Coordinates of C-alpha atoms in Angstrom, one line a residue:
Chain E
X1115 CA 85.5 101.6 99.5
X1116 CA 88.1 103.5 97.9
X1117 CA 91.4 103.8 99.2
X1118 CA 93.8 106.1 98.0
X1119 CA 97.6 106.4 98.2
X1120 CA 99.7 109.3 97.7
X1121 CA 103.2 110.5 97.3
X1122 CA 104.7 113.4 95.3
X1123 CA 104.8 111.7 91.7
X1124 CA 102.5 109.0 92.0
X1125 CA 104.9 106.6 90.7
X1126 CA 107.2 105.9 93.6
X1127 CA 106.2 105.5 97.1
X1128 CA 102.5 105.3 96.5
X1129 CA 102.7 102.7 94.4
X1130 CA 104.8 100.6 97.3
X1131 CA 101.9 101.6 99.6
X1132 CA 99.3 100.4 96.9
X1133 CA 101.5 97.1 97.5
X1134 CA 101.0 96.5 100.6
X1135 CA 97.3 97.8 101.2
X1136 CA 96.2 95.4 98.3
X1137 CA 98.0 92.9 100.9
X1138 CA 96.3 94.1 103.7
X1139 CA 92.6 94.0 102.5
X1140 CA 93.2 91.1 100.9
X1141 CA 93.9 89.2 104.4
X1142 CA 91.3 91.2 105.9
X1143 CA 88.6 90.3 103.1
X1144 CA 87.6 93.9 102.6
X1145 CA 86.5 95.0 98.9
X1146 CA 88.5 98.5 98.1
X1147 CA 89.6 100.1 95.0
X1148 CA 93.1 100.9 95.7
X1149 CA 94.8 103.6 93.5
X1150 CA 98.1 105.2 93.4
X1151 CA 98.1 109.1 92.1
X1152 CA 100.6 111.6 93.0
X1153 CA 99.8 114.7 95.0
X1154 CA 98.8 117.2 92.1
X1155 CA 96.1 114.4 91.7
X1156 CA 95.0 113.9 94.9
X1157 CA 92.7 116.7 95.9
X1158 CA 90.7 115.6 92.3
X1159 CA 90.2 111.9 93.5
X1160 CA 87.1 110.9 95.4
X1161 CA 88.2 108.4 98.0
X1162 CA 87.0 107.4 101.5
X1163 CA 90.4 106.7 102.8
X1164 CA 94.3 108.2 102.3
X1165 CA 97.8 106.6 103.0
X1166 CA 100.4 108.8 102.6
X1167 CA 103.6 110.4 104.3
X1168 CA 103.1 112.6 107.4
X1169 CA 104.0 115.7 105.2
X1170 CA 101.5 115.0 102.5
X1171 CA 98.8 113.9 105.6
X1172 CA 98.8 117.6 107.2
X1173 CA 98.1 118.8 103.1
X1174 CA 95.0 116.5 102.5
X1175 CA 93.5 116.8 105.8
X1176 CA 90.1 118.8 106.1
X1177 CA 88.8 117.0 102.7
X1178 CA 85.5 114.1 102.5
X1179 CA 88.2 111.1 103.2
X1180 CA 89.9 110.7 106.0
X1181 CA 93.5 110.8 106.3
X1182 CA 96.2 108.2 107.4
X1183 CA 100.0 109.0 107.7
X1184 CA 102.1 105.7 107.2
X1185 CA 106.0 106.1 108.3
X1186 CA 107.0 102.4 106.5
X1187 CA 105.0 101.8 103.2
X1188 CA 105.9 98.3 103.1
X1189 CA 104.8 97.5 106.4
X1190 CA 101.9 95.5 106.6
X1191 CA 101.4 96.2 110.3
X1192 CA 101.4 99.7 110.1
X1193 CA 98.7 99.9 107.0
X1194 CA 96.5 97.7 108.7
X1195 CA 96.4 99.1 112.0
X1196 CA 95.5 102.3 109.6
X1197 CA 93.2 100.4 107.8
X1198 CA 91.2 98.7 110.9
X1199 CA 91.0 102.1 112.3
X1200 CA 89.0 103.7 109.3
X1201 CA 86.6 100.8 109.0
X1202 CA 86.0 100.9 112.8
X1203 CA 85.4 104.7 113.2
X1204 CA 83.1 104.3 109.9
Chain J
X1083 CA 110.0 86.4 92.7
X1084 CA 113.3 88.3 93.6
X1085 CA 115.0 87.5 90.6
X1086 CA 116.0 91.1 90.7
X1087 CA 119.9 91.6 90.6
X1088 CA 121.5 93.4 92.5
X1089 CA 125.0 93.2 91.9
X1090 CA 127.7 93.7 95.0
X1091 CA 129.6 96.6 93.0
X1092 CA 126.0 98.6 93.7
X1093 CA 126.2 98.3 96.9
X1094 CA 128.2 101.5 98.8
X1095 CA 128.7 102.4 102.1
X1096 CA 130.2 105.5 103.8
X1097 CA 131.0 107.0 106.5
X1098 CA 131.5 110.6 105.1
X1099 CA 129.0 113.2 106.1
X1100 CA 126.6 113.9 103.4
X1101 CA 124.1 117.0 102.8
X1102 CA 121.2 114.9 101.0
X1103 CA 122.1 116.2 97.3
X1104 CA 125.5 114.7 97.7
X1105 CA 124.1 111.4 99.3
X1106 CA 121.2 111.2 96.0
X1107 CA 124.4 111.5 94.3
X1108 CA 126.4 109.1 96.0
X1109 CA 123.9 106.1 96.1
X1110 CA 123.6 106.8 92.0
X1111 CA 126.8 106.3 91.1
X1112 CA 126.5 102.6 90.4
X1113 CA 124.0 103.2 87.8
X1114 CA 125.7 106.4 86.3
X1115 CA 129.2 104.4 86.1
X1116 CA 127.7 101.4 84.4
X1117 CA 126.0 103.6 81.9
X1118 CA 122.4 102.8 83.4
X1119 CA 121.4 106.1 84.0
X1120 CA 122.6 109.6 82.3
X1121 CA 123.9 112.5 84.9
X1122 CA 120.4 114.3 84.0
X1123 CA 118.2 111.2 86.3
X1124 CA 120.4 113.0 89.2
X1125 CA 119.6 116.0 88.4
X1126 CA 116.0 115.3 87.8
X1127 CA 115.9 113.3 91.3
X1128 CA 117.3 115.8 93.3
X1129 CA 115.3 118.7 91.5
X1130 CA 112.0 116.9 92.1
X1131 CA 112.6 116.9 96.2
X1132 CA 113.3 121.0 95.7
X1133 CA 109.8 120.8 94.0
X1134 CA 107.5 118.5 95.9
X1135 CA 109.8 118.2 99.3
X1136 CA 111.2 114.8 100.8
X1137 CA 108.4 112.4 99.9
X1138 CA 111.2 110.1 99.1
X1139 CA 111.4 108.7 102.8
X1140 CA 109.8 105.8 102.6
X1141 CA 110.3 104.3 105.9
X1142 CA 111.9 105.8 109.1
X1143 CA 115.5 106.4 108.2
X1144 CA 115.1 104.8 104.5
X1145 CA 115.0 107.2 101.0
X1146 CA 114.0 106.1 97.6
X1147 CA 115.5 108.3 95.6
X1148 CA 114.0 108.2 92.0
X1149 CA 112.7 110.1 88.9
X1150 CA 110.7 109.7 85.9
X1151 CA 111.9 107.0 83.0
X1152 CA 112.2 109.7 80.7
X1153 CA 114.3 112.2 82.7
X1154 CA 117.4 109.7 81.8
X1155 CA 117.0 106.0 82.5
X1156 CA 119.2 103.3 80.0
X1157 CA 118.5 100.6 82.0
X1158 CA 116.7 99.4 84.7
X1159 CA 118.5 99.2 88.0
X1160 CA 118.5 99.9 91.5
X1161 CA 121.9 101.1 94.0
X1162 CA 121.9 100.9 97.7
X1163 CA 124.0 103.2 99.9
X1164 CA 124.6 103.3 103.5
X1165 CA 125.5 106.4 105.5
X1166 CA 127.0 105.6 108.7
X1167 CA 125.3 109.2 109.2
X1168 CA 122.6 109.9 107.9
X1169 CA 121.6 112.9 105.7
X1170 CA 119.0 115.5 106.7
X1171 CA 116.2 116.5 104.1
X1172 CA 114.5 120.0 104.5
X1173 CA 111.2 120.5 105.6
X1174 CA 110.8 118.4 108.5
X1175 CA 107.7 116.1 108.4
X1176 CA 105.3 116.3 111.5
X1177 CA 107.2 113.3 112.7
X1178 CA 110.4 115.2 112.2
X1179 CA 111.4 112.1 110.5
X1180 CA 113.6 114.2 107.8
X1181 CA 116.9 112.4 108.0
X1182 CA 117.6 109.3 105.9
X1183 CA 120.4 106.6 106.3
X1184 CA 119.6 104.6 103.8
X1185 CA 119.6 105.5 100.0
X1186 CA 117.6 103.2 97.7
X1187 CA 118.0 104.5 94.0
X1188 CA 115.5 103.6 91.6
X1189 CA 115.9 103.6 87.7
X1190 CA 113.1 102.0 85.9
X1191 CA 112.5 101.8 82.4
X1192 CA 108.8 100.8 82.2
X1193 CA 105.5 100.3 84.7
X1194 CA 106.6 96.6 84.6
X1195 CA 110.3 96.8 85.9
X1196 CA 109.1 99.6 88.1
X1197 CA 106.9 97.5 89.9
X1198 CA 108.7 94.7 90.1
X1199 CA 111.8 96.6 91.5
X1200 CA 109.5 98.0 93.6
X1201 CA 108.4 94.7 95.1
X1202 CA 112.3 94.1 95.9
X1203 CA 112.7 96.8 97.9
X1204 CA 109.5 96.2 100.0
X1205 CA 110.7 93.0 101.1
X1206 CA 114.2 95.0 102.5
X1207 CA 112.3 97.4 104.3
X1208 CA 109.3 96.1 105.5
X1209 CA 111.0 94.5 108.7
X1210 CA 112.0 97.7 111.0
X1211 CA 114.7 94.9 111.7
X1212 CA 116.3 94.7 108.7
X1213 CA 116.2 98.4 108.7
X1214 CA 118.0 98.7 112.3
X1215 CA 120.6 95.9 111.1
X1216 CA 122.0 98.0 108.0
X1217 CA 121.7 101.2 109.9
X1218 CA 124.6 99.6 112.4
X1219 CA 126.3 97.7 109.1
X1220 CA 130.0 99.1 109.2
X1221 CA 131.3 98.3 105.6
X1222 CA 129.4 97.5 102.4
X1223 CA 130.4 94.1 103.0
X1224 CA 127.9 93.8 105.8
X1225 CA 125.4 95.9 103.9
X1226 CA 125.6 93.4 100.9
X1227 CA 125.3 90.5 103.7
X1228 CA 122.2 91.7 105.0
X1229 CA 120.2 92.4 101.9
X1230 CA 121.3 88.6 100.2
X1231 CA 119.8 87.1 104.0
X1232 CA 116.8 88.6 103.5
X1233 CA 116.5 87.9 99.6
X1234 CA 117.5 84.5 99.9
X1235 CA 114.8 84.5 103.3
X1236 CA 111.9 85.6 101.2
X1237 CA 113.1 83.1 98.6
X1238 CA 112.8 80.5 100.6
X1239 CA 109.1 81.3 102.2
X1240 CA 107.9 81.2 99.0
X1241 CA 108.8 77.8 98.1

């Protein structure tokens, strides 16, 4: 699967989120490709699941992946509640 | 891992109102006054949240201010500020989580530095703890407190 995380330059936030969902399907044993890109990017990306902030989440909704707004991008919890939720609704 | 410095003169807290510009400002001007960033990586920071809107909140009540390498970066560093009141951004997210308390300022110089600065701060924020505690701190004293616990925690875990 393809994960992909987003925030406005690609460089800041997204890559802390990157961070921690590398963590989080690491523990869960789940094979992803996880990529940063900012939101310019994003639309162009094919990818089965997003992280990014709520503001960015209402943009990117409507597209092939499906969408998950994270509050905390270096919380572990919160990315794999996010996470468990995609793989168990797919 | 950690071996990140973050020296106690760039740490600030305050208990001025802010509009978010001046609070960008504010948690910078560690880096500006030791001659790690130029006045432009303000600028460039601050014009990039009038382009793309607050995607710096990276956490409830927590900003990571930051802007490209190039837009004026000497030296890598990172500055924390407290607001005992924290600074509303525009454009509300669906949350309405728009205000920020916390200002983490970012200067990288390469993909490298970045990252590893960027592994720093995760450890500060990743506990909604951590994040309460400084939120309540009263004087950059407390702030610096805080954020050496939890460095000095992590360290320790990882032995």
């Amino acid at each position: 699967m393809k994960i992909l995380c987003v925030c406005g330059m690609g460089f800041g936030s997204s890559l802390m989120l990157k961070m921690t969902a590398e963590k989080v399907i690491q523990k869960k044993g789940v094979t992803a490709d996880v990529e940063a890109v900012d939101i310019g990017t994003a639309e162009s990306v094919k990818a089965d699941l997003i992280l990014t902030n709520s503001e960015f989440a209402s943009q990117l909704a409507g597209g092939s992946a499906v969408v998950k707004a994270i509050k905390n991008m270096a919380s572990e919890a919160e990315v794999e509640q996010a996470v468990t939720e995609f793989l168990e609704s797919n | 891992m950690s071996e990140i410095t973050l020296y106690s003169e760039e740490i600030q807290w305050s208990d001025k109102p802010m509009t978010w510009q001046e609070a960008i400002a504010f948690s910078a001007g560690p880096l500006l006054d030791a001659g790690k960033v130029e006045p432009s990586y303000i600028e460039a920071m601050i014009q990039n949240i009038h382009d793309l809107g607050p995607y710096i909140l990276i956490a409830p009540h927590v900003a990571l201010p930051h802007a490209r390498p190039e837009a004026g970066v000497n030296e890598a560093g990172v500055s924390v500020a407290v607001l005992q009141q924290g600074a509303a951004f525009p454009e509300a997210g669906h949350t309405g989580d728009n205000e920020a308390q916390i200002f983490i300022c970012l200067a990288a110089v390469d993909s490298e530095s970045h990252l590893h600065l960027l592994r720093t701060i995760s450890t500060w924020i990743e506990d909604s703890q951590v994040i309460e505690k400084l939120r309540r701190a009263g004087s950059a004293d407390e702030v610096r407190t805080i954020l050496f616990d939890v460095q000095k925690q992590k360290g320790d875990d990882e032995k």
